[in-house]
Structures are given as C-alpha cells and as structure tokens.
Amino acid sequence: AAEGRYAIPIASLNKPSQLLLLFGLQRESLPFIEFSSNNVVAISSVTVDELNTGIAMEYVRPPRWKFDFIFRYFIPMGAKFEGVGSYISKSASGFEFMVGSYYFFSPRLAMGLSFQNQTYNASFDYTYSNGVNYPGTQANSFSLFNIVFRYLFQTAPRKTP
C-alpha cells in the first residue's frame, strides 16, 4: 500500500506526547477469487483508492525513540479490477488499528516494528465473462507484524526524538 497523510495536532498530552487528527489517501490491492463459467478458480485483485481519517497518539522518548498508536476509518473512492469478469463496488468501508515503535537515526530517517490489523467490507456486482451478474459481499481481515523503514517529508524539519 502507498499512503500520503496530513496530521493536525489537536492536543498535547504532556511534553513528549501529542494527539493527532489524521487525513489521508491510500491505495491498496485486495485479493478477489473468481470462478469462471466452467468452474475454474482464479485469484485476481481489486486495487482500491481510499480516503481515510483517524486519530493517532504519539509518544516520544528522548533522545531517539517514538511510539505511536493509530486508529483509522477509510472509505474507498474507486476500485480497479484486474480479472476475467467485471467488478463494480457498490459500498465499502474499513477500519485499521496500528501500534508501533521506531528508532530515529536522524530527524527524517527511522526504522522500527509495528503491528497492524485491518478489516475491510465491501458489497459489489460481479459480472462473469459470459454476462451472468452476481451481487456479492467481500470481507477481508488481516494482521501483520511489519519491519518499517521511514523517510519523512515534512514542511518543517522534525526535532529528533
């Protein structure tokens, strides 16, 4: 997934912590299982562009550590299907929870570990290559442990945690 986000500080909990309101765009590729008219199974993908909003809490432990907690809600803006039939998304939404810790080598360069859990639900119309229409729903839920490498692009350089 690729993501761009804008964070607005809404509260300073204490000197090294802050609460942020998040807004962003994200692009994800989700698996989709297709059955052809002769019952052959194929795994395709749906690429989804999403708007997201959420809340984050960051805790900075000087001199170089940062810990964060993020909860986001996202709404797909559009979907591109790469498969045999055609896929039209009717409604979708999802939630994401993430907690992580990061070590900053410089004010912009960090590496860390995070745990992420995401749930995505969608209703859609799928049309087989022979023209038969099938309305359906899809639910994805996954959890990941990530090794994260971050390079921060910001308007003002961040103080090294």
GROMACS .gro file of N, CA and C in nm:
model
  483
    1ALA      N    1   0.085  -0.118   0.000
    1ALA     CA    2   0.000   0.000   0.000
    1ALA      C    3   0.088   0.123   0.000
    2ALA      N    4   0.041   0.227  -0.063
    2ALA     CA    5   0.108   0.356  -0.060
    2ALA      C    6   0.016   0.453   0.011
    3GLU      N    7   0.074   0.546   0.085
    3GLU     CA    8  -0.010   0.637   0.164
    3GLU      C    9   0.052   0.775   0.171
    4GLY      N   10  -0.035   0.875   0.167
    4GLY     CA   11   0.003   1.012   0.197
    4GLY      C   12  -0.091   1.060   0.305
    5ARG      N   13  -0.039   1.129   0.407
    5ARG     CA   14  -0.129   1.173   0.513
    5ARG      C   15  -0.091   1.311   0.563
    6TYR      N   16  -0.191   1.378   0.620
    6TYR     CA   17  -0.175   1.509   0.679
    6TYR      C   18  -0.220   1.499   0.824
    7ALA      N   19  -0.137   1.543   0.916
    7ALA     CA   20  -0.168   1.532   1.059
    7ALA      C   21  -0.182   1.670   1.120
    8ILE      N   22  -0.288   1.688   1.198
    8ILE     CA   23  -0.313   1.814   1.269
    8ILE      C   24  -0.304   1.786   1.419
    9PRO      N   25  -0.210   1.848   1.491
    9PRO     CA   26  -0.206   1.828   1.636
    9PRO      C   27  -0.332   1.887   1.701
   10ILE      N   28  -0.402   1.807   1.781
   10ILE     CA   29  -0.523   1.857   1.846
   10ILE      C   30  -0.509   1.865   1.997
   11ALA      N   31  -0.408   1.802   2.055
   11ALA     CA   32  -0.387   1.811   2.199
   11ALA      C   33  -0.246   1.769   2.233
   12SER      N   34  -0.189   1.836   2.329
   12SER     CA   35  -0.060   1.795   2.382
   12SER      C   36  -0.088   1.731   2.518
   13LEU      N   37  -0.066   1.601   2.526
   13LEU     CA   38  -0.100   1.527   2.647
   13LEU      C   39   0.000   1.554   2.760
   14ASN      N   40   0.124   1.562   2.725
   14ASN     CA   41   0.230   1.609   2.813
   14ASN      C   42   0.346   1.641   2.720
   15LYS      N   43   0.456   1.685   2.774
   15LYS     CA   44   0.561   1.737   2.685
   15LYS      C   45   0.601   1.642   2.571
   16PRO      N   46   0.625   1.514   2.595
   16PRO     CA   47   0.670   1.432   2.482
   16PRO      C   48   0.557   1.364   2.403
   17SER      N   49   0.431   1.390   2.436
   17SER     CA   50   0.321   1.321   2.368
   17SER      C   51   0.228   1.419   2.299
   18GLN      N   52   0.162   1.371   2.193
   18GLN     CA   53   0.061   1.452   2.129
   18GLN      C   54  -0.046   1.365   2.066
   19LEU      N   55  -0.164   1.422   2.055
   19LEU     CA   56  -0.278   1.359   1.990
   19LEU      C   57  -0.296   1.425   1.856
   20LEU      N   58  -0.311   1.344   1.750
   20LEU     CA   59  -0.318   1.397   1.613
   20LEU      C   60  -0.448   1.355   1.546
   21LEU      N   61  -0.502   1.444   1.464
   21LEU     CA   62  -0.613   1.412   1.377
   21LEU      C   63  -0.553   1.386   1.239
   22LEU      N   64  -0.585   1.271   1.178
   22LEU     CA   65  -0.523   1.230   1.052
   22LEU      C   66  -0.621   1.238   0.936
   23PHE      N   67  -0.571   1.278   0.820
   23PHE     CA   68  -0.645   1.274   0.695
   23PHE      C   69  -0.549   1.219   0.591
   24GLY      N   70  -0.597   1.132   0.502
   24GLY     CA   71  -0.503   1.077   0.405
   24GLY      C   72  -0.568   1.012   0.286
   25LEU      N   73  -0.482   0.971   0.195
   25LEU     CA   74  -0.517   0.894   0.076
   25LEU      C   75  -0.435   0.767   0.082
   26GLN      N   76  -0.494   0.658   0.036
   26GLN     CA   77  -0.423   0.530   0.039
   26GLN      C   78  -0.464   0.448  -0.082
   27ARG      N   79  -0.372   0.371  -0.135
   27ARG     CA   80  -0.401   0.278  -0.245
   27ARG      C   81  -0.362   0.138  -0.199
   28GLU      N   82  -0.458   0.044  -0.211
   28GLU     CA   83  -0.435  -0.093  -0.169
   28GLU      C   84  -0.478  -0.189  -0.278
   29SER      N   85  -0.417  -0.305  -0.277
   29SER     CA   86  -0.455  -0.414  -0.367
   29SER      C   87  -0.510  -0.528  -0.282
   30LEU      N   88  -0.636  -0.566  -0.306
   30LEU     CA   89  -0.703  -0.670  -0.229
   30LEU      C   90  -0.724  -0.794  -0.315
   31PRO      N   91  -0.713  -0.913  -0.258
   31PRO     CA   92  -0.736  -1.036  -0.336
   31PRO      C   93  -0.885  -1.055  -0.366
   32PHE      N   94  -0.914  -1.117  -0.479
   32PHE     CA   95  -1.051  -1.147  -0.519
   32PHE      C   96  -1.050  -1.283  -0.589
   33ILE      N   97  -1.135  -1.375  -0.544
   33ILE     CA   98  -1.141  -1.509  -0.604
   33ILE      C   99  -1.251  -1.511  -0.708
   34GLU      N  100  -1.215  -1.548  -0.831
   34GLU     CA  101  -1.311  -1.555  -0.941
   34GLU      C  102  -1.339  -1.700  -0.977
   35PHE      N  103  -1.462  -1.728  -1.014
   35PHE     CA  104  -1.500  -1.858  -1.068
   35PHE      C  105  -1.548  -1.835  -1.210
   36SER      N  106  -1.487  -1.901  -1.306
   36SER     CA  107  -1.531  -1.885  -1.444
   36SER      C  108  -1.656  -1.970  -1.467
   37SER      N  109  -1.716  -1.956  -1.584
   37SER     CA  110  -1.840  -2.029  -1.614
   37SER      C  111  -1.818  -2.180  -1.615
   38ASN      N  112  -1.694  -2.229  -1.634
   38ASN     CA  113  -1.668  -2.373  -1.629
   38ASN      C  114  -1.602  -2.413  -1.497
   39ASN      N  115  -1.629  -2.335  -1.390
   39ASN     CA  116  -1.584  -2.362  -1.253
   39ASN      C  117  -1.433  -2.367  -1.234
   40VAL      N  118  -1.360  -2.290  -1.311
   40VAL     CA  119  -1.216  -2.276  -1.291
   40VAL      C  120  -1.195  -2.159  -1.196
   41VAL      N  121  -1.114  -2.180  -1.095
   41VAL     CA  122  -1.089  -2.077  -0.995
   41VAL      C  123  -0.966  -1.996  -1.035
   42ALA      N  124  -0.977  -1.864  -1.022
   42ALA     CA  125  -0.864  -1.775  -1.048
   42ALA      C  126  -0.858  -1.671  -0.937
   43ILE      N  127  -0.738  -1.634  -0.898
   43ILE     CA  128  -0.722  -1.528  -0.799
   43ILE      C  129  -0.685  -1.401  -0.873
   44SER      N  130  -0.769  -1.301  -0.858
   44SER     CA  131  -0.749  -1.171  -0.921
   44SER      C  132  -0.726  -1.068  -0.812
   45SER      N  133  -0.719  -0.941  -0.850
   45SER     CA  134  -0.703  -0.837  -0.748
   45SER      C  135  -0.791  -0.717  -0.781
   46VAL      N  136  -0.828  -0.647  -0.676
   46VAL     CA  137  -0.901  -0.522  -0.686
   46VAL      C  138  -0.812  -0.416  -0.624
   47THR      N  139  -0.776  -0.314  -0.701
   47THR     CA  140  -0.697  -0.203  -0.649
   47THR      C  141  -0.793  -0.094  -0.607
   48VAL      N  142  -0.783  -0.052  -0.481
   48VAL     CA  143  -0.879   0.042  -0.424
   48VAL      C  144  -0.806   0.170  -0.381
   49ASP      N  145  -0.861   0.285  -0.424
   49ASP     CA  146  -0.814   0.415  -0.377
   49ASP      C  147  -0.907   0.459  -0.265
   50GLU      N  148  -0.849   0.499  -0.151
   50GLU     CA  149  -0.930   0.527  -0.033
   50GLU      C  150  -0.897   0.662   0.029
   51LEU      N  151  -1.001   0.727   0.082
   51LEU     CA  152  -0.984   0.841   0.171
   51LEU      C  153  -0.986   0.785   0.311
   52ASN      N  154  -0.903   0.839   0.400
   52ASN     CA  155  -0.908   0.791   0.537
   52ASN      C  156  -0.897   0.906   0.635
   53THR      N  157  -0.954   0.883   0.750
   53THR     CA  158  -0.943   0.978   0.859
   53THR      C  159  -0.927   0.898   0.988
   54GLY      N  160  -0.862   0.957   1.083
   54GLY     CA  161  -0.841   0.883   1.207
   54GLY      C  162  -0.778   0.968   1.313
   55ILE      N  163  -0.734   0.898   1.414
   55ILE     CA  164  -0.672   0.964   1.528
   55ILE      C  165  -0.544   0.887   1.563
   56ALA      N  166  -0.444   0.960   1.607
   56ALA     CA  167  -0.318   0.896   1.644
   56ALA      C  168  -0.267   0.958   1.773
   57MET      N  169  -0.197   0.877   1.849
   57MET     CA  170  -0.127   0.927   1.966
   57MET      C  171   0.020   0.894   1.949
   58GLU      N  172   0.104   0.993   1.960
   58GLU     CA  173   0.248   0.973   1.950
   58GLU      C  174   0.312   1.002   2.086
   59TYR      N  175   0.401   0.916   2.125
   59TYR     CA  176   0.479   0.936   2.247
   59TYR      C  177   0.626   0.933   2.208
   60VAL      N  178   0.697   1.039   2.238
   60VAL     CA  179   0.839   1.049   2.206
   60VAL      C  180   0.919   1.029   2.334
   61ARG      N  181   1.013   0.937   2.327
   61ARG     CA  182   1.103   0.911   2.441
   61ARG      C  183   1.243   0.953   2.399
   62PRO      N  184   1.287   1.069   2.446
   62PRO     CA  185   1.418   1.118   2.406
   62PRO      C  186   1.527   1.018   2.442
   63PRO      N  187   1.637   1.009   2.368
   63PRO     CA  188   1.670   1.102   2.261
   63PRO      C  189   1.620   1.060   2.123
   64ARG      N  190   1.590   0.930   2.096
   64ARG     CA  191   1.562   0.892   1.957
   64ARG      C  192   1.444   0.798   1.936
   65TRP      N  193   1.366   0.767   2.036
   65TRP     CA  194   1.257   0.670   2.021
   65TRP      C  195   1.122   0.739   2.007
   66LYS      N  196   1.034   0.679   1.927
   66LYS     CA  197   0.896   0.725   1.914
   66LYS      C  198   0.805   0.603   1.913
   67PHE      N  199   0.693   0.612   1.983
   67PHE     CA  200   0.592   0.507   1.987
   67PHE      C  201   0.461   0.568   1.940
   68ASP      N  202   0.383   0.494   1.861
   68ASP     CA  203   0.255   0.551   1.819
   68ASP      C  204   0.143   0.447   1.816
   69PHE      N  205   0.024   0.499   1.827
   69PHE     CA  206  -0.100   0.423   1.820
   69PHE      C  207  -0.188   0.495   1.720
   70ILE      N  208  -0.242   0.421   1.622
   70ILE     CA  209  -0.324   0.482   1.517
   70ILE      C  210  -0.453   0.403   1.501
   71PHE      N  211  -0.563   0.474   1.490
   71PHE     CA  212  -0.692   0.414   1.455
   71PHE      C  213  -0.747   0.496   1.340
   72ARG      N  214  -0.780   0.427   1.227
   72ARG     CA  215  -0.830   0.497   1.109
   72ARG      C  216  -0.956   0.430   1.054
   73TYR      N  217  -1.040   0.512   0.995
   73TYR     CA  218  -1.159   0.468   0.921
   73TYR      C  219  -1.136   0.509   0.777
   74PHE      N  220  -1.161   0.419   0.682
   74PHE     CA  221  -1.141   0.457   0.543
   74PHE      C  222  -1.260   0.422   0.456
   75ILE      N  223  -1.278   0.507   0.353
   75ILE     CA  224  -1.388   0.493   0.257
   75ILE      C  225  -1.327   0.488   0.118
   76PRO      N  226  -1.351   0.381   0.043
   76PRO     CA  227  -1.299   0.373  -0.094
   76PRO      C  228  -1.362   0.477  -0.187
   77MET      N  229  -1.278   0.537  -0.270
   77MET     CA  230  -1.325   0.635  -0.370
   77MET      C  231  -1.347   0.567  -0.504
   78GLY      N  232  -1.277   0.460  -0.530
   78GLY     CA  233  -1.289   0.391  -0.658
   78GLY      C  234  -1.211   0.262  -0.654
   79ALA      N  235  -1.249   0.171  -0.744
   79ALA     CA  236  -1.182   0.041  -0.749
   79ALA      C  237  -1.153   0.005  -0.893
   80LYS      N  238  -1.036  -0.053  -0.914
   80LYS     CA  239  -0.997  -0.102  -1.047
   80LYS      C  240  -0.979  -0.253  -1.036
   81PHE      N  241  -1.051  -0.326  -1.120
   81PHE     CA  242  -1.048  -0.472  -1.115
   81PHE      C  243  -0.956  -0.526  -1.222
   82GLU      N  244  -0.871  -0.621  -1.186
   82GLU     CA  245  -0.782  -0.686  -1.281
   82GLU      C  246  -0.816  -0.834  -1.282
   83GLY      N  247  -0.909  -0.871  -1.369
   83GLY     CA  248  -0.952  -1.009  -1.375
   83GLY      C  249  -1.028  -1.038  -1.503
   84VAL      N  250  -1.094  -1.154  -1.507
   84VAL     CA  251  -1.164  -1.201  -1.627
   84VAL      C  252  -1.297  -1.129  -1.645
   85GLY      N  253  -1.377  -1.120  -1.539
   85GLY     CA  254  -1.508  -1.056  -1.547
   85GLY      C  255  -1.497  -0.907  -1.518
   86SER      N  256  -1.610  -0.847  -1.476
   86SER     CA  257  -1.607  -0.707  -1.437
   86SER      C  258  -1.659  -0.694  -1.294
   87TYR      N  259  -1.604  -0.599  -1.222
   87TYR     CA  260  -1.632  -0.581  -1.080
   87TYR      C  261  -1.671  -0.436  -1.059
   88ILE      N  262  -1.788  -0.412  -0.997
   88ILE     CA  263  -1.831  -0.276  -0.965
   88ILE      C  264  -1.860  -0.271  -0.815
   89SER      N  265  -1.785  -0.189  -0.744
   89SER     CA  266  -1.803  -0.174  -0.600
   89SER      C  267  -1.924  -0.085  -0.575
   90LYS      N  268  -2.017  -0.133  -0.489
   90LYS     CA  269  -2.137  -0.055  -0.457
   90LYS      C  270  -2.120   0.022  -0.326
   91SER      N  271  -2.064  -0.040  -0.226
   91SER     CA  272  -2.037   0.029  -0.100
   91SER      C  273  -1.925  -0.046  -0.029
   92ALA      N  274  -1.848   0.029   0.046
   92ALA     CA  275  -1.736  -0.033   0.117
   92ALA      C  276  -1.691   0.058   0.230
   93SER      N  277  -1.627  -0.001   0.328
   93SER     CA  278  -1.567   0.075   0.436
   93SER      C  279  -1.471  -0.016   0.511
   94GLY      N  280  -1.390   0.043   0.593
   94GLY     CA  281  -1.296  -0.038   0.668
   94GLY      C  282  -1.237   0.038   0.786
   95PHE      N  283  -1.171  -0.038   0.871
   95PHE     CA  284  -1.105   0.015   0.990
   95PHE      C  285  -0.962  -0.038   0.995
   96GLU      N  286  -0.876   0.039   1.058
   96GLU     CA  287  -0.739  -0.006   1.076
   96GLU      C  288  -0.690   0.037   1.213
   97PHE      N  289  -0.618  -0.052   1.276
   97PHE     CA  290  -0.556  -0.027   1.406
   97PHE      C  291  -0.408  -0.059   1.390
   98MET      N  292  -0.321   0.029   1.440
   98MET     CA  293  -0.178   0.003   1.429
   98MET      C  294  -0.108   0.058   1.554
   99VAL      N  295  -0.009  -0.017   1.601
   99VAL     CA  296   0.075   0.028   1.711
   99VAL      C  297   0.220   0.000   1.671
  100GLY      N  298   0.309   0.095   1.697
  100GLY     CA  299   0.447   0.075   1.652
  100GLY      C  300   0.548   0.147   1.738
  101SER      N  301   0.674   0.108   1.722
  101SER     CA  302   0.786   0.175   1.787
  101SER      C  303   0.895   0.195   1.683
  102TYR      N  304   0.961   0.311   1.688
  102TYR     CA  305   1.057   0.349   1.585
  102TYR      C  306   1.180   0.413   1.648
  103TYR      N  307   1.294   0.385   1.589
  103TYR     CA  308   1.420   0.446   1.630
  103TYR      C  309   1.463   0.543   1.521
  104PHE      N  310   1.488   0.669   1.558
  104PHE     CA  311   1.528   0.771   1.461
  104PHE      C  312   1.680   0.781   1.454
  105PHE      N  313   1.733   0.761   1.334
  105PHE     CA  314   1.876   0.777   1.309
  105PHE      C  315   1.910   0.924   1.286
  106SER      N  316   1.811   0.999   1.235
  106SER     CA  317   1.823   1.143   1.210
  106SER      C  318   1.681   1.200   1.222
  107PRO      N  319   1.665   1.332   1.209
  107PRO     CA  320   1.529   1.388   1.220
  107PRO      C  321   1.430   1.333   1.116
  108ARG      N  322   1.477   1.280   1.005
  108ARG     CA  323   1.387   1.232   0.900
  108ARG      C  324   1.394   1.081   0.873
  109LEU      N  325   1.494   1.013   0.923
  109LEU     CA  326   1.517   0.873   0.890
  109LEU      C  327   1.494   0.785   1.013
  110ALA      N  328   1.404   0.685   1.000
  110ALA     CA  329   1.372   0.598   1.114
  110ALA      C  330   1.349   0.455   1.067
  111MET      N  331   1.364   0.363   1.162
  111MET     CA  332   1.336   0.221   1.139
  111MET      C  333   1.268   0.168   1.263
  112GLY      N  334   1.175   0.073   1.244
  112GLY     CA  335   1.105   0.022   1.362
  112GLY      C  336   1.022  -0.101   1.333
  113LEU      N  337   0.940  -0.137   1.431
  113LEU     CA  338   0.849  -0.251   1.424
  113LEU      C  339   0.708  -0.202   1.450
  114SER      N  340   0.611  -0.263   1.382
  114SER     CA  341   0.472  -0.226   1.409
  114SER      C  342   0.382  -0.349   1.394
  115PHE      N  343   0.267  -0.342   1.459
  115PHE     CA  344   0.162  -0.442   1.446
  115PHE      C  345   0.042  -0.370   1.387
  116GLN      N  346  -0.018  -0.430   1.285
  116GLN     CA  347  -0.129  -0.369   1.213
  116GLN      C  348  -0.243  -0.470   1.199
  117ASN      N  349  -0.365  -0.425   1.221
  117ASN     CA  350  -0.483  -0.507   1.198
  117ASN      C  351  -0.580  -0.424   1.116
  118GLN      N  352  -0.628  -0.480   1.006
  118GLN     CA  353  -0.718  -0.408   0.917
  118GLN      C  354  -0.837  -0.495   0.881
  119THR      N  355  -0.956  -0.435   0.879
  119THR     CA  356  -1.079  -0.502   0.839
  119THR      C  357  -1.142  -0.420   0.728
  120TYR      N  358  -1.183  -0.487   0.621
  120TYR     CA  359  -1.240  -0.421   0.503
  120TYR      C  360  -1.364  -0.498   0.461
  121ASN      N  361  -1.475  -0.429   0.443
  121ASN     CA  362  -1.600  -0.491   0.398
  121ASN      C  363  -1.652  -0.419   0.275
  122ALA      N  364  -1.698  -0.495   0.176
  122ALA     CA  365  -1.748  -0.434   0.053
  122ALA      C  366  -1.865  -0.514  -0.003
  123SER      N  367  -1.957  -0.443  -0.065
  123SER     CA  368  -2.060  -0.510  -0.145
  123SER      C  369  -2.034  -0.471  -0.290
  124PHE      N  370  -2.064  -0.561  -0.382
  124PHE     CA  371  -2.025  -0.540  -0.522
  124PHE      C  372  -2.119  -0.615  -0.616
  125ASP      N  373  -2.110  -0.580  -0.742
  125ASP     CA  374  -2.172  -0.656  -0.851
  125ASP      C  375  -2.058  -0.711  -0.936
  126TYR      N  376  -2.057  -0.841  -0.956
  126TYR     CA  377  -1.956  -0.906  -1.038
  126TYR      C  378  -2.027  -0.966  -1.159
  127THR      N  379  -1.978  -0.938  -1.277
  127THR     CA  380  -2.035  -0.993  -1.399
  127THR      C  381  -1.934  -1.089  -1.460
  128TYR      N  382  -1.976  -1.215  -1.474
  128TYR     CA  383  -1.891  -1.316  -1.536
  128TYR      C  384  -1.865  -1.282  -1.682
  129SER      N  385  -1.764  -1.344  -1.740
  129SER     CA  386  -1.730  -1.319  -1.880
  129SER      C  387  -1.845  -1.360  -1.973
  130ASN      N  388  -1.935  -1.450  -1.927
  130ASN     CA  389  -2.049  -1.491  -2.010
  130ASN      C  390  -2.170  -1.400  -1.991
  131GLY      N  391  -2.156  -1.292  -1.910
  131GLY     CA  392  -2.263  -1.195  -1.893
  131GLY      C  393  -2.352  -1.216  -1.772
  132VAL      N  394  -2.335  -1.326  -1.697
  132VAL     CA  395  -2.417  -1.352  -1.580
  132VAL      C  396  -2.372  -1.260  -1.465
  133ASN      N  397  -2.470  -1.190  -1.404
  133ASN     CA  398  -2.440  -1.096  -1.296
  133ASN      C  399  -2.456  -1.164  -1.161
  134TYR      N  400  -2.362  -1.136  -1.070
  134TYR     CA  401  -2.366  -1.193  -0.936
  134TYR      C  402  -2.340  -1.082  -0.835
  135PRO      N  403  -2.441  -1.044  -0.754
  135PRO     CA  404  -2.414  -0.949  -0.646
  135PRO      C  405  -2.350  -1.023  -0.529
  136GLY      N  406  -2.256  -0.960  -0.461
  136GLY     CA  407  -2.190  -1.029  -0.351
  136GLY      C  408  -2.132  -0.935  -0.248
  137THR      N  409  -2.074  -0.993  -0.147
  137THR     CA  410  -2.004  -0.917  -0.044
  137THR      C  411  -1.866  -0.979  -0.025
  138GLN      N  412  -1.774  -0.898   0.020
  138GLN     CA  413  -1.639  -0.946   0.047
  138GLN      C  414  -1.593  -0.884   0.178
  139ALA      N  415  -1.539  -0.967   0.264
  139ALA     CA  416  -1.482  -0.919   0.390
  139ALA      C  417  -1.338  -0.966   0.399
  140ASN      N  418  -1.248  -0.874   0.423
  140ASN     CA  419  -1.106  -0.906   0.441
  140ASN      C  420  -1.066  -0.859   0.580
  141SER      N  421  -0.991  -0.940   0.648
  141SER     CA  422  -0.936  -0.901   0.776
  141SER      C  423  -0.796  -0.962   0.784
  142PHE      N  424  -0.700  -0.882   0.821
  142PHE     CA  425  -0.565  -0.936   0.832
  142PHE      C  426  -0.489  -0.864   0.942
  143SER      N  427  -0.389  -0.932   0.991
  143SER     CA  428  -0.298  -0.877   1.092
  143SER      C  429  -0.156  -0.899   1.044
  144LEU      N  430  -0.071  -0.800   1.063
  144LEU     CA  431   0.067  -0.807   1.018
  144LEU      C  432   0.162  -0.754   1.124
  145PHE      N  433   0.278  -0.816   1.133
  145PHE     CA  434   0.391  -0.757   1.203
  145PHE      C  435   0.482  -0.704   1.094
  146ASN      N  436   0.519  -0.577   1.103
  146ASN     CA  437   0.597  -0.512   0.998
  146ASN      C  438   0.732  -0.465   1.050
  147ILE      N  439   0.831  -0.473   0.963
  147ILE     CA  440   0.956  -0.402   0.985
  147ILE      C  441   0.943  -0.278   0.899
  148VAL      N  442   0.954  -0.162   0.960
  148VAL     CA  443   0.921  -0.036   0.894
  148VAL      C  444   1.047   0.047   0.872
  149PHE      N  445   1.059   0.101   0.751
  149PHE     CA  446   1.164   0.197   0.718
  149PHE      C  447   1.093   0.325   0.677
  150ARG      N  448   1.122   0.436   0.742
  150ARG     CA  449   1.054   0.562   0.713
  150ARG      C  450   1.153   0.671   0.678
  151TYR      N  451   1.118   0.745   0.574
  151TYR     CA  452   1.186   0.870   0.544
  151TYR      C  453   1.078   0.976   0.541
  152LEU      N  454   1.086   1.074   0.627
  152LEU     CA  455   0.981   1.173   0.644
  152LEU      C  456   1.003   1.294   0.555
  153PHE      N  457   0.898   1.330   0.480
  153PHE     CA  458   0.895   1.452   0.402
  153PHE      C  459   0.799   1.546   0.474
  154GLN      N  460   0.850   1.654   0.529
  154GLN     CA  461   0.767   1.747   0.604
  154GLN      C  462   0.805   1.889   0.567
  155THR      N  463   0.711   1.981   0.587
  155THR     CA  464   0.739   2.120   0.554
  155THR      C  465   0.844   2.181   0.647
  156ALA      N  466   0.844   2.139   0.772
  156ALA     CA  467   0.945   2.186   0.867
  156ALA      C  468   1.017   2.065   0.923
  157PRO      N  469   1.149   2.068   0.933
  157PRO     CA  470   1.221   1.952   0.987
  157PRO      C  471   1.173   1.920   1.129
  158ARG      N  472   1.158   1.795   1.155
  158ARG     CA  473   1.114   1.746   1.285
  158ARG      C  474   1.234   1.740   1.379
  159LYS      N  475   1.212   1.772   1.505
  159LYS     CA  476   1.318   1.755   1.603
  159LYS      C  477   1.340   1.608   1.625
  160THR      N  478   1.466   1.567   1.634
  160THR     CA  479   1.497   1.427   1.658
  160THR      C  480   1.442   1.387   1.794
  161PRO      N  481   1.360   1.279   1.797
  161PRO     CA  482   1.306   1.236   1.926
  161PRO      C  483   1.416   1.196   2.022
   0.00000   0.00000   0.00000
